[in-house]
Amino acid sequence: MALSLGERPITPPVLLAPLAGITDLPFRTLVSRFGAGLVVSEMIASGEFLTDRPGTRDKAELGAQVENTSVQIAGREPGPMAEAARMVADMGAKVIDINMGCPAKKVTGGWSGSALMQVPDHALTLIEAVVAAIDLPVTLKTRLGWNSDCLNAPELARRAEDAGVRMVVIHGRTRAQFYKGHADWAAIRAVKEAVSIPVVANGDITDTASARAALAQSGADGVMIGRGAQGAPWALAQVAAEIFGGPEPVIPEGRALTAMVSEHYAAMLEFYGPQLGNRVARKHLGWYMDRAGTEPALRQRLLTERDTAEVLRMIPDALDCRQVAA
């Protein structure tokens, strides 16, 4: 099956996972530049979204109007979920994703995210409300189930398809596992066999080898990559090229790498403002330096420097340690 949402193709079938505090607009833009079939915004809590009425920057953060962006929403009641979906659609969204997979206690404690897998009948009321509220493709992200006694992803996916969902993404763990152990890609096959819509495998897929294994074991139509893109925004395009025959990305090295990282840093300063942008950028700079093998003392100086001009000056030296690993 070709990976598509109705008449909207997802090419290549390699998607960027939403990661809180990481996959912000500057990073999603960079990943998209290398090549990704779909990038997903950080999760929006529907109740807070409606109460706070997003400002200009919050709206920009969604990237709703960007062609290959899906906006992810979460919540526990159908009314606010439907209204949030309508608001995001009015902002120009192309795809809406419903989060029923987040394992974080602050999310599940409010009966959102993966907690909804414990109450599939109620979960369906949310799905039905969102699908009915908008004239856009709606997708669903879940886990295998709440725990080993509640492995109901196939049933939930089948009912979601009947309700109008166009694609499901399955993280190969239960909520009880959080991120422990290894994702069970083979267990995703039961979901694939339960539905006729596309299924995307997620969890521990970081490179071409793990993507091949996940596809083979799950029978899924595509893969979703999260951590594997940290410090390597070209990772999705590289996997796509090696598995699906897409164009090979030019992996930056030397001056090209320095230019890319400097541009990413500058984009974060522009988006968040200098002070907050410098702090938020540190995790990304750290991942780039991990790959470059930056000398510890220089790494520490760069990550504690508050002068943004000085950070930009230090980036070339920090990355010029050895050839960056692909």
mmCIF file of C-alpha atoms in Angstrom, residues 98 123-134 136 138 140 155-166 197:
data_model
loop_
_atom_site.group_PDB
_atom_site.id
_atom_site.type_symbol
_atom_site.label_atom_id
_atom_site.label_comp_id
_atom_site.label_asym_id
_atom_site.label_seq_id
_atom_site.Cartn_x
_atom_site.Cartn_y
_atom_site.Cartn_z
ATOM 1 C CA ILE A 98 -5.042 12.784 17.750
ATOM 2 C CA ALA A 123 -11.855 7.405 23.161
ATOM 3 C CA LEU A 124 -14.121 6.856 20.159
ATOM 4 C CA THR A 125 -16.321 9.797 21.154
ATOM 5 C CA LEU A 126 -13.253 12.049 20.883
ATOM 6 C CA ILE A 127 -12.257 10.604 17.527
ATOM 7 C CA GLU A 128 -15.775 10.938 16.140
ATOM 8 C CA ALA A 129 -16.037 14.534 17.367
ATOM 9 C CA VAL A 130 -12.786 15.584 15.699
ATOM 10 C CA VAL A 131 -13.583 13.832 12.415
ATOM 11 C CA ALA A 132 -17.030 15.431 12.318
ATOM 12 C CA ALA A 133 -15.690 18.906 13.159
ATOM 13 C CA ILE A 134 -13.287 19.335 10.233
ATOM 14 C CA LEU A 136 -9.306 17.458 6.865
ATOM 15 C CA VAL A 138 -7.477 12.927 10.770
ATOM 16 C CA LEU A 140 -4.389 8.680 15.320
ATOM 17 C CA GLU A 155 -9.522 -2.970 18.133
ATOM 18 C CA LEU A 156 -9.110 0.758 18.682
ATOM 19 C CA ALA A 157 -7.517 1.188 15.253
ATOM 20 C CA ARG A 158 -10.345 -0.719 13.568
ATOM 21 C CA ARG A 159 -12.992 1.374 15.294
ATOM 22 C CA ALA A 160 -11.046 4.551 14.510
ATOM 23 C CA GLU A 161 -10.983 3.585 10.832
ATOM 24 C CA ASP A 162 -14.748 3.058 10.909
ATOM 25 C CA ALA A 163 -15.067 6.538 12.452
ATOM 26 C CA GLY A 164 -13.123 8.136 9.584
ATOM 27 C CA VAL A 165 -9.473 8.144 10.717
ATOM 28 C CA ARG A 166 -7.156 7.957 7.691
ATOM 29 C CA ILE A 197 -5.825 2.325 6.224
#
